[in-house]
CSV table of C-alpha atoms and ligand atoms in Angstrom, one decimal:
chain,number,residue,atom,x,y,z
Z,773,MET,CA,244.2,195.7,227.2
Z,774,ILE,CA,241.1,197.5,226.2
Z,775,THR,CA,240.3,200.4,228.6
Z,776,GLY,CA,237.7,203.1,228.7
Z,777,LYS,CA,240.1,205.3,226.8
Z,778,THR,CA,240.9,202.9,224.0
Z,779,LYS,CA,240.5,204.6,220.6
Z,780,ILE,CA,238.9,202.6,217.7
Z,781,ILE,CA,240.0,202.2,214.1
Z,782,GLY,CA,238.3,199.7,211.7
Z,783,ILE,CA,238.1,198.3,208.2
Z,784,PHE,CA,234.9,198.2,206.1
Z,785,GLY,CA,234.7,195.4,203.6
Z,786,HIS,CA,232.7,192.4,202.5
Z,787,PRO,CA,233.9,189.7,203.1
Z,788,ILE,CA,236.5,190.8,205.6
Z,789,GLU,CA,237.6,187.6,207.3
Z,790,HIS,CA,240.8,187.3,205.3
Z,791,SER,CA,242.1,190.9,205.7
Z,792,MET,CA,245.7,191.3,206.9
Z,793,SER,CA,245.2,194.8,208.1
Z,794,PRO,CA,244.0,194.1,211.6
Z,795,LEU,CA,247.2,192.0,212.2
Z,796,MET,CA,249.4,194.7,210.9
Z,797,HIS,CA,247.8,197.6,212.7
Z,798,ASN,CA,247.3,195.9,216.1
Z,799,ALA,CA,250.9,194.7,216.0
Z,800,ALA,CA,251.9,198.4,215.4
Z,801,PHE,CA,249.8,199.7,218.3
Z,802,GLU,CA,251.3,197.1,220.6
Z,803,ALA,CA,254.8,197.8,219.6
Z,804,LEU,CA,254.4,201.6,220.2
Z,805,GLY,CA,252.3,201.1,223.4
Z,806,LEU,CA,249.4,203.0,221.9
Z,807,ASP,CA,245.9,202.6,223.4
Z,808,TYR,CA,244.2,201.9,220.1
Z,809,ILE,CA,242.4,198.9,218.6
Z,810,TYR,CA,241.8,198.0,215.0
Z,811,ILE,CA,238.6,196.0,214.3
Z,812,PRO,CA,237.2,194.3,211.1
Z,813,PHE,CA,233.7,195.3,210.1
Z,814,ALA,CA,231.8,193.1,207.6
Z,815,ILE,CA,229.5,195.7,206.0
Z,816,GLU,CA,227.0,194.6,203.4
Z,817,PRO,CA,226.8,197.1,200.5
Z,818,GLY,CA,223.2,198.0,201.4
Z,819,SER,CA,224.4,199.1,204.9
Z,820,LEU,CA,227.4,201.2,203.8
Z,821,PHE,CA,225.7,204.6,204.3
Z,822,GLN,CA,224.7,203.8,207.9
Z,823,ALA,CA,228.1,202.3,208.6
Z,824,THR,CA,229.8,205.5,207.3
Z,825,GLU,CA,227.6,207.6,209.5
Z,826,ALA,CA,228.5,205.4,212.4
Z,827,ILE,CA,232.1,206.5,212.1
Z,828,ARG,CA,230.8,209.9,213.4
Z,829,SER,CA,228.3,208.6,216.0
Z,830,LEU,CA,230.7,206.0,217.4
Z,831,ASN,CA,233.6,208.5,217.3
Z,832,LEU,CA,235.9,206.1,215.4
Z,833,VAL,CA,239.4,207.6,214.7
Z,834,GLY,CA,239.0,206.4,211.1
Z,835,VAL,CA,238.7,203.3,208.9
Z,836,ASN,CA,240.2,201.5,206.0
Z,837,VAL,CA,237.9,200.8,203.2
Z,838,THR,CA,238.2,197.7,201.0
Z,839,ILE,CA,236.4,195.7,198.3
Z,840,PRO,CA,233.6,196.2,197.4
Z,841,HIS,CA,233.2,199.7,199.0
Z,842,LYS,CA,236.2,201.7,197.8
Z,843,GLU,CA,234.3,203.6,195.0
Z,844,ILE,CA,230.7,203.7,196.3
Z,845,ILE,CA,231.6,205.2,199.6
Z,846,ILE,CA,232.8,208.5,198.0
Z,847,PRO,CA,229.4,210.3,198.0
Z,848,TYR,CA,229.0,209.7,201.7
Z,849,LEU,CA,232.2,211.6,202.6
Z,850,ASP,CA,232.6,215.3,203.2
Z,851,GLU,CA,236.0,215.8,201.6
Z,852,ILE,CA,238.2,213.7,199.2
Z,853,SER,CA,241.9,214.1,198.6
Z,854,GLU,CA,243.1,215.1,195.0
Z,855,GLU,CA,244.7,211.6,194.6
Z,856,ALA,CA,241.5,209.8,195.7
Z,857,LYS,CA,239.4,211.9,193.3
Z,858,LEU,CA,241.7,211.1,190.4
Z,859,ILE,CA,241.9,207.4,191.3
Z,860,GLY,CA,238.1,207.4,191.9
Z,861,ALA,CA,238.5,205.3,195.1
Z,862,VAL,CA,239.1,205.7,198.8
Z,863,ASN,CA,240.9,203.2,201.0
Z,864,VAL,CA,241.3,205.4,204.1
Z,865,ILE,CA,238.8,207.6,206.0
Z,866,VAL,CA,240.0,210.0,208.7
Z,867,ASN,CA,237.4,211.3,211.1
Z,868,LYS,CA,238.3,215.0,211.6
Z,869,GLY,CA,235.5,215.6,214.1
Z,870,ASP,CA,233.4,217.8,212.0
Z,871,ARG,CA,234.0,216.0,208.7
Z,872,LEU,CA,235.0,212.6,207.2
Z,873,VAL,CA,238.0,212.9,204.8
Z,874,GLY,CA,238.6,210.2,202.2
Z,875,LEU,CA,242.2,209.4,201.0
Z,876,ASN,CA,243.9,206.9,198.8
Z,877,THR,CA,247.2,205.4,200.0
Z,878,ASP,CA,247.3,202.4,197.6
Z,879,GLY,CA,249.3,204.2,194.9
Z,880,HIS,CA,251.4,206.1,197.3
Z,881,GLY,CA,252.1,202.8,199.1
Z,882,PHE,CA,253.4,201.3,195.9
Z,883,VAL,CA,255.6,204.3,195.1
Z,884,THR,CA,257.0,204.3,198.7
Z,885,SER,CA,257.9,200.6,198.2
Z,886,LEU,CA,259.4,201.4,194.8
Z,887,LYS,CA,261.6,204.2,196.2
Z,888,THR,CA,262.6,202.6,199.5
Z,889,GLU,CA,262.8,198.9,198.6
Z,890,ALA,CA,263.7,198.9,194.9
Z,891,LYS,CA,265.7,202.2,195.3
Z,892,THR,CA,264.0,203.4,192.1
Z,893,ASP,CA,262.5,206.8,191.5
Z,894,PRO,CA,259.7,206.7,188.9
Z,895,LYS,CA,260.5,210.2,187.7
Z,896,ASN,CA,261.3,210.2,183.9
Z,897,LYS,CA,260.9,206.4,183.7
Z,898,LYS,CA,259.1,204.5,181.0
Z,899,ILE,CA,256.6,202.2,182.7
Z,900,VAL,CA,254.4,199.3,181.6
Z,901,VAL,CA,251.4,198.4,183.7
Z,902,LEU,CA,249.7,195.1,183.0
Z,903,GLY,CA,246.0,195.2,184.0
Z,904,ALA,CA,243.5,198.0,184.5
Z,905,GLY,CA,241.6,197.2,187.6
Z,906,GLY,CA,241.5,199.1,190.9
Z,907,ALA,CA,245.1,198.4,191.8
Z,908,ALA,CA,246.4,199.3,188.4
Z,909,ARG,CA,244.5,202.6,188.4
Z,910,ALA,CA,245.8,203.7,191.8
Z,911,VAL,CA,249.4,202.7,190.9
Z,912,ALA,CA,249.4,204.2,187.4
Z,913,ILE,CA,247.9,207.5,188.5
Z,914,GLN,CA,250.3,207.9,191.4
Z,915,LEU,CA,253.2,207.1,189.1
Z,916,ALA,CA,252.0,209.9,186.8
Z,917,LEU,CA,251.8,212.3,189.8
Z,918,GLU,CA,255.4,211.3,190.6
Z,919,GLY,CA,256.6,212.4,187.2
Z,920,ALA,CA,256.9,209.2,185.2
Z,921,GLU,CA,257.7,210.0,181.5
Z,922,GLU,CA,255.5,207.4,179.9
Z,923,ILE,CA,252.9,204.9,181.2
Z,924,CYS,CA,251.6,202.2,179.0
Z,925,ILE,CA,248.6,200.3,180.3
Z,926,LEU,CA,248.0,196.9,178.8
Z,927,ASN,CA,244.7,195.2,179.5
Z,928,ARG,CA,242.3,192.5,178.1
Z,929,ASN,CA,239.6,195.1,178.2
Z,930,ILE,CA,241.2,198.0,176.4
Z,931,THR,CA,238.4,200.5,177.3
Z,932,LYS,CA,239.3,200.2,181.0
Z,933,ALA,CA,243.0,200.8,180.1
Z,934,GLN,CA,242.0,203.8,178.0
Z,935,GLU,CA,240.0,205.3,180.9
Z,936,ILE,CA,243.2,205.3,183.1
Z,937,ALA,CA,245.3,206.7,180.2
Z,938,ASP,CA,242.8,209.5,179.7
Z,939,VAL,CA,243.0,210.6,183.4
Z,940,ILE,CA,246.8,210.6,183.2
Z,941,ASN,CA,247.0,212.5,179.9
Z,942,ASN,CA,244.6,215.1,181.3
Z,943,LEU,CA,247.1,215.8,184.1
Z,944,GLY,CA,249.4,217.1,181.4
Z,945,GLY,CA,252.7,215.5,182.6
Z,946,SER,CA,253.2,211.9,181.7
Z,947,GLN,CA,252.3,210.5,178.3
Z,948,ALA,CA,249.9,207.5,178.7
Z,949,TYR,CA,248.8,204.9,176.2
Z,950,ALA,CA,246.4,202.0,176.3
Z,951,LEU,CA,247.0,198.7,174.4
Z,952,SER,CA,245.6,195.2,174.4
Z,953,LEU,CA,247.3,192.7,176.6
Z,954,ASN,CA,249.0,190.5,174.0
Z,955,GLU,CA,252.3,189.6,172.5
Z,956,GLU,CA,252.1,192.2,169.7
Z,957,SER,CA,251.9,194.9,172.4
Z,958,PHE,CA,254.8,193.4,174.4
Z,959,LEU,CA,256.9,193.5,171.2
Z,960,LYS,CA,256.0,197.1,170.7
Z,961,VAL,CA,256.6,198.5,174.2
Z,962,MET,CA,258.9,196.3,176.2
Z,963,GLY,CA,262.3,197.1,174.5
Z,964,ASP,CA,262.9,200.5,176.1
Z,965,THR,CA,260.7,200.0,179.2
Z,966,ASN,CA,262.4,200.7,182.6
Z,967,ILE,CA,259.7,199.4,185.0
Z,968,LEU,CA,257.2,196.6,184.4
Z,969,ILE,CA,254.3,196.2,186.9
Z,970,ASN,CA,251.9,193.2,187.0
Z,971,SER,CA,248.6,194.3,188.4
Z,972,THR,CA,246.6,191.4,187.2
Z,973,PRO,CA,245.9,188.4,189.5
Z,974,ILE,CA,247.8,186.1,187.1
Z,975,GLY,CA,250.3,184.2,189.2
Z,976,MET,CA,248.3,184.4,192.4
Z,977,TYR,CA,247.9,181.4,194.8
Z,978,PRO,CA,246.4,178.7,194.1
Z,979,LYS,CA,247.1,179.2,190.4
Z,980,HIS,CA,250.7,180.3,191.0
Z,981,ASN,CA,252.3,177.6,188.8
Z,982,VAL,CA,250.0,177.7,185.8
Z,983,THR,CA,251.3,180.5,183.6
Z,984,THR,CA,252.8,184.1,183.7
Z,985,VAL,CA,251.1,187.2,182.4
Z,986,ILE,CA,254.1,187.9,180.1
Z,987,ASN,CA,256.5,185.4,178.6
Z,988,LYS,CA,260.1,185.9,179.9
Z,989,GLU,CA,261.3,186.3,176.3
Z,990,PHE,CA,259.9,189.9,176.5
Z,991,LEU,CA,262.0,190.8,179.6
Z,992,HIS,CA,265.4,192.3,179.5
Z,993,LYS,CA,268.0,192.5,182.3
Z,994,ASP,CA,267.9,196.3,182.8
Z,995,LEU,CA,264.2,196.0,183.7
Z,996,LEU,CA,262.8,196.4,187.2
Z,997,VAL,CA,259.9,193.9,187.4
Z,998,CYS,CA,257.2,194.5,190.1
Z,999,ASP,CA,254.4,192.2,191.0
Z,1000,LEU,CA,251.5,193.5,193.1
Z,1001,ILE,CA,250.7,190.0,194.1
Z,1002,TYR,CA,251.8,189.1,197.7
Z,1003,ASN,CA,250.6,185.5,197.8
Z,1004,PRO,CA,252.9,183.8,197.0
Z,1005,LEU,CA,255.6,186.3,198.1
Z,1006,GLU,CA,257.7,185.5,195.0
Z,1007,THR,CA,255.6,184.9,192.0
Z,1008,THR,CA,256.8,182.9,189.0
Z,1009,LEU,CA,257.1,186.2,187.1
Z,1010,LEU,CA,259.5,187.5,189.7
Z,1011,ARG,CA,261.5,184.3,189.9
Z,1012,GLU,CA,262.0,184.2,186.1
Z,1013,ALA,CA,262.9,187.9,186.0
Z,1014,LYS,CA,265.5,187.4,188.8
Z,1015,GLU,CA,267.0,184.5,186.8
Z,1016,LEU,CA,267.4,186.8,183.9
Z,1017,GLY,CA,269.2,189.4,186.1
Z,1018,CYS,CA,266.4,191.8,186.5
Z,1019,LYS,CA,265.7,193.7,189.8
Z,1020,THR,CA,262.4,192.6,191.3
Z,1021,LEU,CA,259.9,194.0,193.8
Z,1022,GLN,CA,257.2,192.0,195.6
Z,1023,GLY,CA,253.7,193.1,196.4
Z,1024,THR,CA,254.1,193.0,200.2
Z,1025,GLY,CA,255.8,196.4,200.3
Z,1026,MET,CA,252.8,198.1,198.7
Z,1027,LEU,CA,250.5,196.5,201.2
Z,1028,VAL,CA,252.6,197.4,204.2
Z,1029,PHE,CA,253.3,201.0,203.1
Z,1030,GLN,CA,249.6,201.8,202.2
Z,1031,GLY,CA,248.9,200.6,205.8
Z,1032,ALA,CA,251.8,202.6,207.3
Z,1033,LEU,CA,250.6,205.8,205.5
Z,1034,ALA,CA,247.1,205.3,206.8
Z,1035,PHE,CA,248.4,204.8,210.3
Z,1036,GLU,CA,250.2,208.1,210.1
Z,1037,HIS,CA,247.1,209.9,208.8
Z,1038,TRP,CA,245.1,208.6,211.8
Z,1039,ILE,CA,247.5,208.8,214.6
Z,1040,GLY,CA,250.1,211.4,213.5
Z,1041,VAL,CA,253.1,209.4,214.6
Z,1042,LYS,CA,255.5,207.5,212.4
Z,1043,ALA,CA,254.4,203.9,211.7
Z,1044,PRO,CA,256.6,201.1,212.8
Z,1045,VAL,CA,257.0,199.7,209.3
Z,1046,GLU,CA,259.3,196.8,210.3
Z,1047,VAL,CA,256.8,195.6,212.9
Z,1048,MET,CA,254.0,195.7,210.4
Z,1049,TYR,CA,256.1,193.9,207.8
Z,1050,GLN,CA,256.9,191.1,210.2
Z,1051,ALA,CA,253.3,190.7,211.3
Z,1052,LEU,CA,252.3,190.4,207.6
Z,1053,LEU,CA,255.1,188.1,206.6
Z,1054,GLN,CA,254.6,185.7,209.5
Z,1055,ASN,CA,251.0,185.3,208.5
Z,1056,LEU,CA,251.6,185.0,204.8
Z,1057,LYS,CA,254.2,182.3,205.3
Z,1058,GLN,CA,251.8,180.3,207.4
Z,1059,SER,CA,248.8,180.8,205.2
Z,1060,LYS,CA,247.8,178.8,202.1
Z,1061,ASP,CA,244.6,180.8,201.8
Z,1062,SER,CA,243.7,182.1,198.4
Z,1063,SER,CA,241.3,184.7,199.7
Z,1064,ILE,CA,243.9,186.7,201.7
Z,1065,MET,CA,243.5,190.5,201.2
Z,1066,GLY,CA,244.8,193.8,202.4
M,1719,NAP,P1,240.6,194.0,189.8
M,1719,NAP,O1,240.1,195.3,190.0
M,1719,NAP,O2,239.6,192.8,189.7
M,1719,NAP,O3,241.4,194.0,188.3
M,1719,NAP,C1,242.0,192.9,187.8
M,1719,NAP,C2,242.7,193.2,186.5
M,1719,NAP,O4,243.4,192.0,186.0
M,1719,NAP,C3,241.7,193.6,185.4
M,1719,NAP,O5,242.3,194.6,184.6
M,1719,NAP,C4,241.5,192.3,184.6
M,1719,NAP,O6,241.3,192.5,183.2
M,1719,NAP,C5,242.9,191.7,184.8
M,1719,NAP,N1,242.8,190.2,184.7
M,1719,NAP,C6,242.1,189.4,185.6
M,1719,NAP,N2,242.3,188.1,185.2
M,1719,NAP,C7,242.9,188.1,184.0
M,1719,NAP,C8,243.3,187.1,183.1
M,1719,NAP,N3,243.1,185.8,183.3
M,1719,NAP,N4,244.0,187.5,182.0
M,1719,NAP,C9,244.2,188.8,181.7
M,1719,NAP,N5,243.9,189.8,182.5
M,1719,NAP,C10,243.2,189.5,183.7
M,1719,NAP,O7,241.7,193.6,190.8
M,1719,NAP,P2,242.7,194.6,191.6
M,1719,NAP,O8,242.1,194.9,192.9
M,1719,NAP,O9,243.1,195.6,190.7
M,1719,NAP,O10,243.9,193.5,192.0
M,1719,NAP,C11,244.8,193.1,191.0
M,1719,NAP,C12,245.9,192.3,191.7
M,1719,NAP,O11,246.7,193.2,192.5
M,1719,NAP,C13,245.5,191.2,192.6
M,1719,NAP,O12,246.4,190.1,192.4
M,1719,NAP,C14,245.6,191.7,194.0
M,1719,NAP,O13,245.9,190.7,194.9
M,1719,NAP,C15,246.8,192.7,193.8
M,1719,NAP,N6,246.7,193.8,194.7
M,1719,NAP,C16,247.8,194.0,195.5
M,1719,NAP,C17,247.8,195.0,196.4
M,1719,NAP,C18,249.0,195.2,197.3
M,1719,NAP,O14,248.9,196.0,198.3
M,1719,NAP,N7,250.1,194.6,197.0
M,1719,NAP,C19,246.7,195.9,196.5
M,1719,NAP,C20,245.6,195.7,195.7
M,1719,NAP,C21,245.6,194.6,194.8
M,1719,NAP,P3,239.9,193.0,182.6
M,1719,NAP,O15,239.7,194.4,182.9
M,1719,NAP,O16,240.1,192.7,181.1
M,1719,NAP,O17,238.9,192.1,183.2
């Protein structure tokens, strides 16, 4: 029930109709008996500055930020976390009263899923990331912050992969390389790789049966294969990897944990991860919608 005391959190995106975040967060509030509500806001890019200012004037607790606003919202905020600065994108804003603080929980959400669900610490691991878009950037940079030994980014557009590699190499820990997304590169890097991450949309519904981003001949059974795609829950890549004896990790965990971390930043209590997971899974199983998003 909404009361005079109900606190408001939202999500800014465009379009926003297919976001899973309202379901996950409202289920979490209900489970914990918290007097909060999470509302989707469809914000046109031209209205983003006014919308960001409204976080203050409407006294919102905070918001999630999604496509197409994650990068362009940065100049409108008062403070940005180190991770968000390195990633160059914000997916969470916390209203601290006198200032709006931008954070990025996408990469951290993936690493939490990796550690808790796949029981794998990225520290000292050799990792191959396929794709160099927003998700790849958040994941690859967070893996570097977590002490990965080597991160190889393979992308169609090698300039975008090189930009991520440069950010990582400037940190001075992990060694990062950029290569073209092709068989020659797979031959070069896959042999001694520990973790493979698909961050391209290849394999996503409705083209989930067409092809995989990497042929299974390049996989080996000691590999952990991760797909950031969550629709379908198990992609063809993950199914083939499982058949070869590889450990696998679905994209749902990243989505739930980025939300759980955001929840904790806004509210300061531990998020009911299992409740959020169930809310997401229930909806994903029912849905055949190709435009589903976080
Ligand atoms: P994005 O910014 O549009 O980047 C897409 C990347 O995939 C680009 O590097 C692009 O290569 C590459 N790509 C696209 N189509 C390709 C093709 N046909 N062949 C080869 N490469 C191709 O997208 P994003 O936001 O990073 O999202 C990527 C995937 O991650 C999506 O499937 C999305 O659903 C998923 N995701 C999951 C979560 C989660 O919480 N689990 C969060 C965010 C995203 P070029 O640079 O060469 O164009």
